[in-house]
Coordinates of C-alpha atoms (C1' of nucleotides) in Angstrom, one line a residue:
Chain A
X1 CA -7.6 -14.0 14.7
X2 CA -9.8 -16.6 12.8
X3 CA -8.6 -20.1 13.0
X4 CA -9.5 -23.3 11.1
X5 CA -10.0 -26.8 12.5
X6 CA -11.8 -30.0 11.5
X7 CA -14.4 -32.1 13.1
X8 CA -14.7 -35.7 12.1
X9 CA -17.9 -37.6 11.4
X10 CA -18.6 -41.3 12.0
X11 CA -20.0 -41.4 8.5
X12 CA -20.4 -38.9 5.7
X13 CA -23.9 -40.3 5.0
X14 CA -25.5 -38.5 8.0
X15 CA -24.3 -35.0 7.4
X16 CA -25.1 -32.4 4.7
X17 CA -24.5 -28.7 5.1
X18 CA -27.1 -27.7 2.5
X19 CA -29.8 -30.0 4.0
X20 CA -29.0 -28.8 7.5
X21 CA -28.8 -25.1 6.9
X22 CA -31.5 -24.9 4.3
X23 CA -34.3 -27.0 5.9
X24 CA -36.1 -24.1 7.6
X25 CA -34.6 -24.4 11.1
X26 CA -31.9 -21.7 10.9
X27 CA -31.9 -18.4 9.2
X28 CA -28.3 -17.1 9.3
X29 CA -26.4 -19.3 7.0
X30 CA -26.0 -18.9 3.2
X31 CA -24.1 -20.9 0.6
X32 CA -20.9 -19.7 -1.0
X33 CA -20.1 -20.4 -4.6
X34 CA -17.6 -23.2 -3.8
X35 CA -20.0 -25.4 -1.8
X36 CA -19.0 -24.0 1.6
X37 CA -21.5 -22.2 3.9
X38 CA -21.0 -18.9 5.7
X39 CA -22.9 -17.8 8.7
X40 CA -23.1 -16.6 12.3
X41 CA -23.9 -18.7 15.4
X42 CA -22.7 -18.8 19.0
X43 CA -21.6 -15.2 18.7
X44 CA -19.1 -16.1 16.0
X45 CA -18.9 -15.8 12.3
X46 CA -17.8 -18.9 10.4
X47 CA -17.3 -20.7 7.2
X48 CA -18.0 -24.4 7.1
X49 CA -17.3 -26.9 4.4
X50 CA -17.6 -30.7 4.2
X51 CA -14.9 -33.1 2.8
X52 CA -16.3 -36.5 3.2
X53 CA -16.1 -37.5 6.8
X54 CA -14.4 -34.2 7.8
X55 CA -16.1 -30.9 8.6
X56 CA -13.7 -27.9 8.0
X57 CA -14.6 -25.0 10.1
X58 CA -13.1 -21.5 10.1
X59 CA -14.2 -19.6 13.1
X60 CA -13.8 -15.9 14.0
X61 CA -12.9 -16.6 17.7
X62 CA -9.5 -17.0 19.3
X63 CA -9.7 -20.7 19.6
X64 CA -11.0 -23.5 21.9
X65 CA -14.4 -23.5 20.3
X66 CA -14.3 -27.0 18.8
X67 CA -16.6 -28.5 21.5
X68 CA -19.1 -25.7 21.0
X69 CA -19.4 -26.3 17.3
X70 CA -19.6 -30.0 17.8
X71 CA -22.5 -29.4 20.1
X72 CA -24.1 -26.9 17.8
X73 CA -24.0 -29.3 14.9
X74 CA -25.4 -32.1 17.1
X75 CA -22.5 -34.3 16.3
X76 CA -23.0 -36.3 19.5
X77 CA -26.3 -37.8 18.3
X78 CA -26.4 -41.0 16.4
X79 CA -28.5 -40.1 13.4
X80 CA -27.8 -43.4 11.8
X81 CA -29.7 -45.2 14.5
X82 CA -32.5 -42.6 14.5
X83 CA -33.0 -42.8 10.8
X84 CA -32.9 -46.6 10.8
X85 CA -35.8 -46.5 13.3
X86 CA -37.7 -43.9 11.3
X87 CA -37.4 -46.1 8.2
X88 CA -39.7 -48.7 9.7
X89 CA -42.4 -46.2 8.6
X90 CA -43.1 -45.8 4.8
X91 CA -43.7 -42.1 4.8
X92 CA -40.7 -41.3 7.0
X93 CA -38.6 -43.5 4.7
X94 CA -39.4 -41.2 1.9
X95 CA -38.8 -38.1 4.0
X96 CA -35.4 -39.3 5.3
X97 CA -34.2 -40.4 1.9
X98 CA -35.1 -36.9 0.6
X99 CA -32.7 -35.3 3.1
X100 CA -30.6 -38.0 4.7
X101 CA -27.9 -35.5 5.8
X102 CA -30.2 -33.1 7.7
X103 CA -29.5 -32.6 11.4
X104 CA -31.2 -30.6 14.1
X105 CA -29.0 -27.7 15.1
X106 CA -28.7 -26.9 18.8
X107 CA -29.3 -23.2 18.5
X108 CA -29.2 -20.7 21.3
X109 CA -32.5 -20.3 23.2
X110 CA -32.7 -16.5 22.8
X111 CA -32.0 -16.5 19.1
X112 CA -34.5 -19.3 18.6
X113 CA -37.1 -17.4 20.5
X114 CA -36.7 -14.2 18.4
X115 CA -36.3 -16.1 15.2
X116 CA -39.6 -17.9 15.6
X117 CA -41.5 -14.9 16.9
X118 CA -40.5 -13.3 13.6
X119 CA -41.5 -16.5 11.7
X120 CA -45.2 -16.2 12.5
X121 CA -47.5 -15.5 9.5
X122 CA -44.3 -14.9 7.4
X123 CA -42.2 -16.6 4.7
X124 CA -38.7 -17.9 5.0
X125 CA -36.9 -15.4 2.7
X126 CA -38.5 -12.4 4.6
X127 CA -37.7 -14.0 8.0
X128 CA -34.1 -14.1 7.0
X129 CA -34.2 -10.5 5.9
X130 CA -35.7 -9.3 9.2
X131 CA -33.2 -11.2 11.2
X132 CA -30.3 -9.9 9.1
X133 CA -31.5 -6.3 9.6
X134 CA -31.9 -6.9 13.4
X135 CA -28.3 -8.1 13.7
X136 CA -27.0 -5.2 11.6
X137 CA -28.9 -2.7 13.7
X138 CA -28.2 -4.0 17.2
X139 CA -25.7 -6.8 17.0
X140 CA -22.0 -6.7 17.7
X141 CA -19.8 -6.5 14.6
X142 CA -17.8 -9.6 13.8
X143 CA -14.9 -10.3 11.4
X144 CA -16.0 -10.9 7.8
X145 CA -18.6 -8.1 7.7
X146 CA -20.9 -10.2 9.9
X147 CA -23.0 -9.3 13.0
X148 CA -23.7 -11.3 16.1
X149 CA -27.3 -11.9 17.1
X150 CA -28.1 -9.1 19.6
X151 CA -28.7 -10.1 23.2
X152 CA -31.9 -9.4 25.1
X153 CA -30.3 -6.3 26.7
X154 CA -29.7 -4.8 23.3
X155 CA -33.4 -4.9 22.5
X156 CA -35.0 -4.4 26.0
X157 CA -36.4 -0.9 26.5
X158 CA -36.6 -0.2 22.7
X159 CA -39.8 1.1 21.1
X160 CA -41.4 -0.2 18.0
X161 CA -40.2 3.0 16.3
X162 CA -36.6 2.1 17.2
X163 CA -37.1 -1.3 15.4
X164 CA -38.9 0.3 12.4
X165 CA -35.8 -0.4 10.2
X166 CA -36.4 -4.1 10.6
X167 CA -39.7 -3.8 8.7
X168 CA -40.9 -6.6 11.0
X169 CA -44.5 -5.2 11.2
X170 CA -46.6 -6.2 14.1
X171 CA -43.8 -8.6 15.3
X172 CA -41.6 -5.8 16.5
X173 CA -43.6 -5.3 19.7
X174 CA -43.4 -9.0 20.4
X175 CA -39.6 -8.9 20.2
X176 CA -39.5 -6.0 22.6
X177 CA -41.8 -7.8 25.1
X178 CA -39.6 -10.9 24.9
X179 CA -36.5 -8.8 25.6
X180 CA -38.1 -6.9 28.4
X181 CA -39.3 -10.1 30.1
X182 CA -35.8 -11.7 29.8
X183 CA -34.1 -8.6 31.0
X184 CA -36.4 -8.3 34.0
X185 CA -36.1 -11.9 34.9
X186 CA -39.8 -12.5 34.4
X187 CA -38.8 -15.2 31.9
X188 CA -35.6 -17.3 32.5
X189 CA -34.8 -19.4 29.5
X190 CA -32.1 -21.5 31.2
X191 CA -34.7 -22.5 33.8
X192 CA -37.4 -23.2 31.2
X193 CA -35.0 -25.5 29.5
X194 CA -35.3 -27.9 32.4
X195 CA -39.1 -27.9 32.9
X196 CA -41.5 -30.6 31.7
X197 CA -42.7 -29.8 28.1
X198 CA -46.1 -28.4 28.9
X199 CA -44.8 -26.3 31.8
X200 CA -42.0 -25.0 29.6
X201 CA -44.5 -24.1 26.9
X202 CA -46.7 -22.2 29.3
X203 CA -43.8 -20.3 30.7
X204 CA -42.8 -19.2 27.2
X205 CA -46.3 -18.3 26.2
X206 CA -46.2 -15.6 28.9
X207 CA -44.4 -13.6 26.2
X208 CA -46.6 -11.6 23.8
X209 CA -46.6 -13.2 20.4
X210 CA -45.6 -16.6 21.6
X211 CA -48.3 -19.2 21.1
X212 CA -48.1 -23.0 21.2
X213 CA -46.3 -23.3 17.8
X214 CA -43.5 -20.8 18.5
X215 CA -43.1 -22.2 22.0
X216 CA -42.5 -25.6 20.5
X217 CA -40.0 -24.2 18.1
X218 CA -38.0 -22.6 21.0
X219 CA -38.0 -25.9 22.8
X220 CA -37.0 -28.0 19.8
X221 CA -34.5 -25.7 18.1
X222 CA -33.2 -23.6 21.0
X223 CA -33.3 -26.1 23.9
X224 CA -32.7 -29.5 22.1
X225 CA -36.1 -30.8 23.3
X226 CA -36.5 -33.3 20.5
X227 CA -39.8 -34.6 21.9
X228 CA -41.5 -31.3 21.0
X229 CA -43.3 -31.0 17.7
X230 CA -44.1 -27.5 16.3
X231 CA -47.5 -27.7 14.6
X232 CA -47.2 -25.4 11.6
X233 CA -49.3 -25.5 8.5
X234 CA -47.1 -28.0 6.7
X235 CA -47.0 -30.5 9.5
X236 CA -50.8 -30.1 9.9
X237 CA -51.2 -30.9 6.2
X238 CA -48.7 -33.8 6.5
X239 CA -50.6 -35.3 9.4
X240 CA -53.9 -35.0 7.7
X241 CA -52.8 -36.5 4.4
X242 CA -50.0 -38.9 5.4
X243 CA -51.0 -40.0 8.9
X244 CA -54.8 -39.9 9.1
X245 CA -54.7 -42.6 11.8
X246 CA -52.2 -40.6 13.9
X247 CA -48.4 -40.4 14.1
X248 CA -46.7 -43.6 15.2
X249 CA -46.4 -43.5 19.0
X250 CA -43.0 -45.3 19.0
X251 CA -41.3 -42.2 17.7
X252 CA -42.6 -39.9 20.4
X253 CA -39.2 -39.4 22.2
X254 CA -37.7 -38.0 19.0
X255 CA -40.8 -36.8 17.2
X256 CA -39.3 -33.4 16.8
X257 CA -36.6 -34.8 14.6
X258 CA -39.2 -36.7 12.5
X259 CA -41.1 -33.4 12.3
X260 CA -38.1 -31.7 10.7
X261 CA -37.6 -34.4 8.0
X262 CA -41.3 -34.3 7.2
X263 CA -41.5 -30.5 7.2
X264 CA -38.6 -30.1 4.7
X265 CA -39.9 -33.0 2.6
X266 CA -43.5 -31.8 2.4
X267 CA -42.5 -28.1 1.9
X268 CA -39.9 -28.6 -0.8
X269 CA -40.5 -31.9 -2.6
X270 CA -43.1 -31.7 -5.3
X271 CA -45.9 -34.3 -4.8
X272 CA -44.8 -35.2 -1.3
X273 CA -48.3 -34.7 0.1
X274 CA -49.9 -36.7 -2.6
X275 CA -47.3 -39.5 -2.7
X276 CA -49.4 -41.7 -0.4
X277 CA -52.3 -41.8 -2.9
X278 CA -50.0 -42.9 -5.7
X279 CA -48.7 -46.0 -3.9
Chain B
dC1 C1' -56.5 -5.9 -6.3
dC2 C1' -56.2 -10.5 -5.0
dC3 C1' -53.8 -14.3 -2.2
dC4 C1' -50.3 -16.2 0.7
dA5 C1' -46.5 -16.6 4.2
dG6 C1' -43.1 -22.3 9.9
dG7 C1' -49.3 -17.8 14.0
dT8 C1' -51.1 -15.1 17.6
dT9 C1' -54.2 -11.9 19.4
dC10 C1' -58.5 -9.8 19.5
dT11 C1' -63.4 -9.9 19.0
dG12 C1' -68.2 -11.3 19.0
dG13 C1' -71.2 -15.0 19.6
Chain C
dC1 C1' -64.8 -22.4 24.4
dC2 C1' -64.8 -21.4 19.3
dA3 C1' -64.9 -19.4 14.4
dG4 C1' -63.3 -15.3 12.0
dA5 C1' -61.0 -11.1 11.4
dA6 C1' -57.0 -8.2 12.1
dC7 C1' -52.3 -7.8 12.2
dA8 C1' -47.4 -5.4 8.8
dT9 C1' -44.8 -6.4 5.0
dG10 C1' -43.4 -8.1 0.6
dG11 C1' -43.7 -11.2 -3.4
dG12 C1' -46.4 -13.6 -7.0

DNA sequence: CCCCAGGTTCTGG
DNA sequence: CCAGAACATGGG
């Protein structure tokens, strides 16, 4: 029986559903006509809306999930302080003011692993489509015509032909290898979560189709390792154009969060990558 | 028919 | 070790 509850924010300034769900970190949420967002996470379907300092959440589970959602939405982190520090840098000031309500979701490791395997050499609308088809094909059905993200055991042992309906192309065999290695215990995500960054990356890269960028995505989005910085094409452009002298060392412990502001800003704000020249 | 997309793998030097 | 091509699929 779905139930509704609210989570309170210290300030409405540091939270935006649109900026958080539409900044390229998650692929299973979509906007409803009334400003709310519908999606699936943590094995539950939900509808979320914001009313000032309150987040209203309707969840498909039986109850007792408030703490899980609070964690998922990263409500325990002081974004006000982090943004204040970032704003000692000119470029980050622009990026933060472009999406001041963006937060880093604490997604599940396995879903992040699969999602970013699928993301390689791909575009965001098609990534969403492949993930949606994966969930419909192999995920558990949830209330509201939604499907949970299928666990490793649902994919392990499959063949690329089994996954043909996803139209994932060459990535299908990578998903299967990931599932097989999780199922066999050759890769243990809960253990990797605790390893030093470089060791964790190496362990993840034992999976076919996981290179340094995808490994960083798993660490950042699926394991809350905010010191990790996925180096995609947009961040490489941003570094070359906006930080020719290198990224400020003082932000290293939370560089992954800075990365997300910069990624969204550079990818979707016209002129972001030429703004430096115009000042 | 071209190019590109939150890369990785494979191949030939 | 390193530059280029190949990899599936779909949209512009």
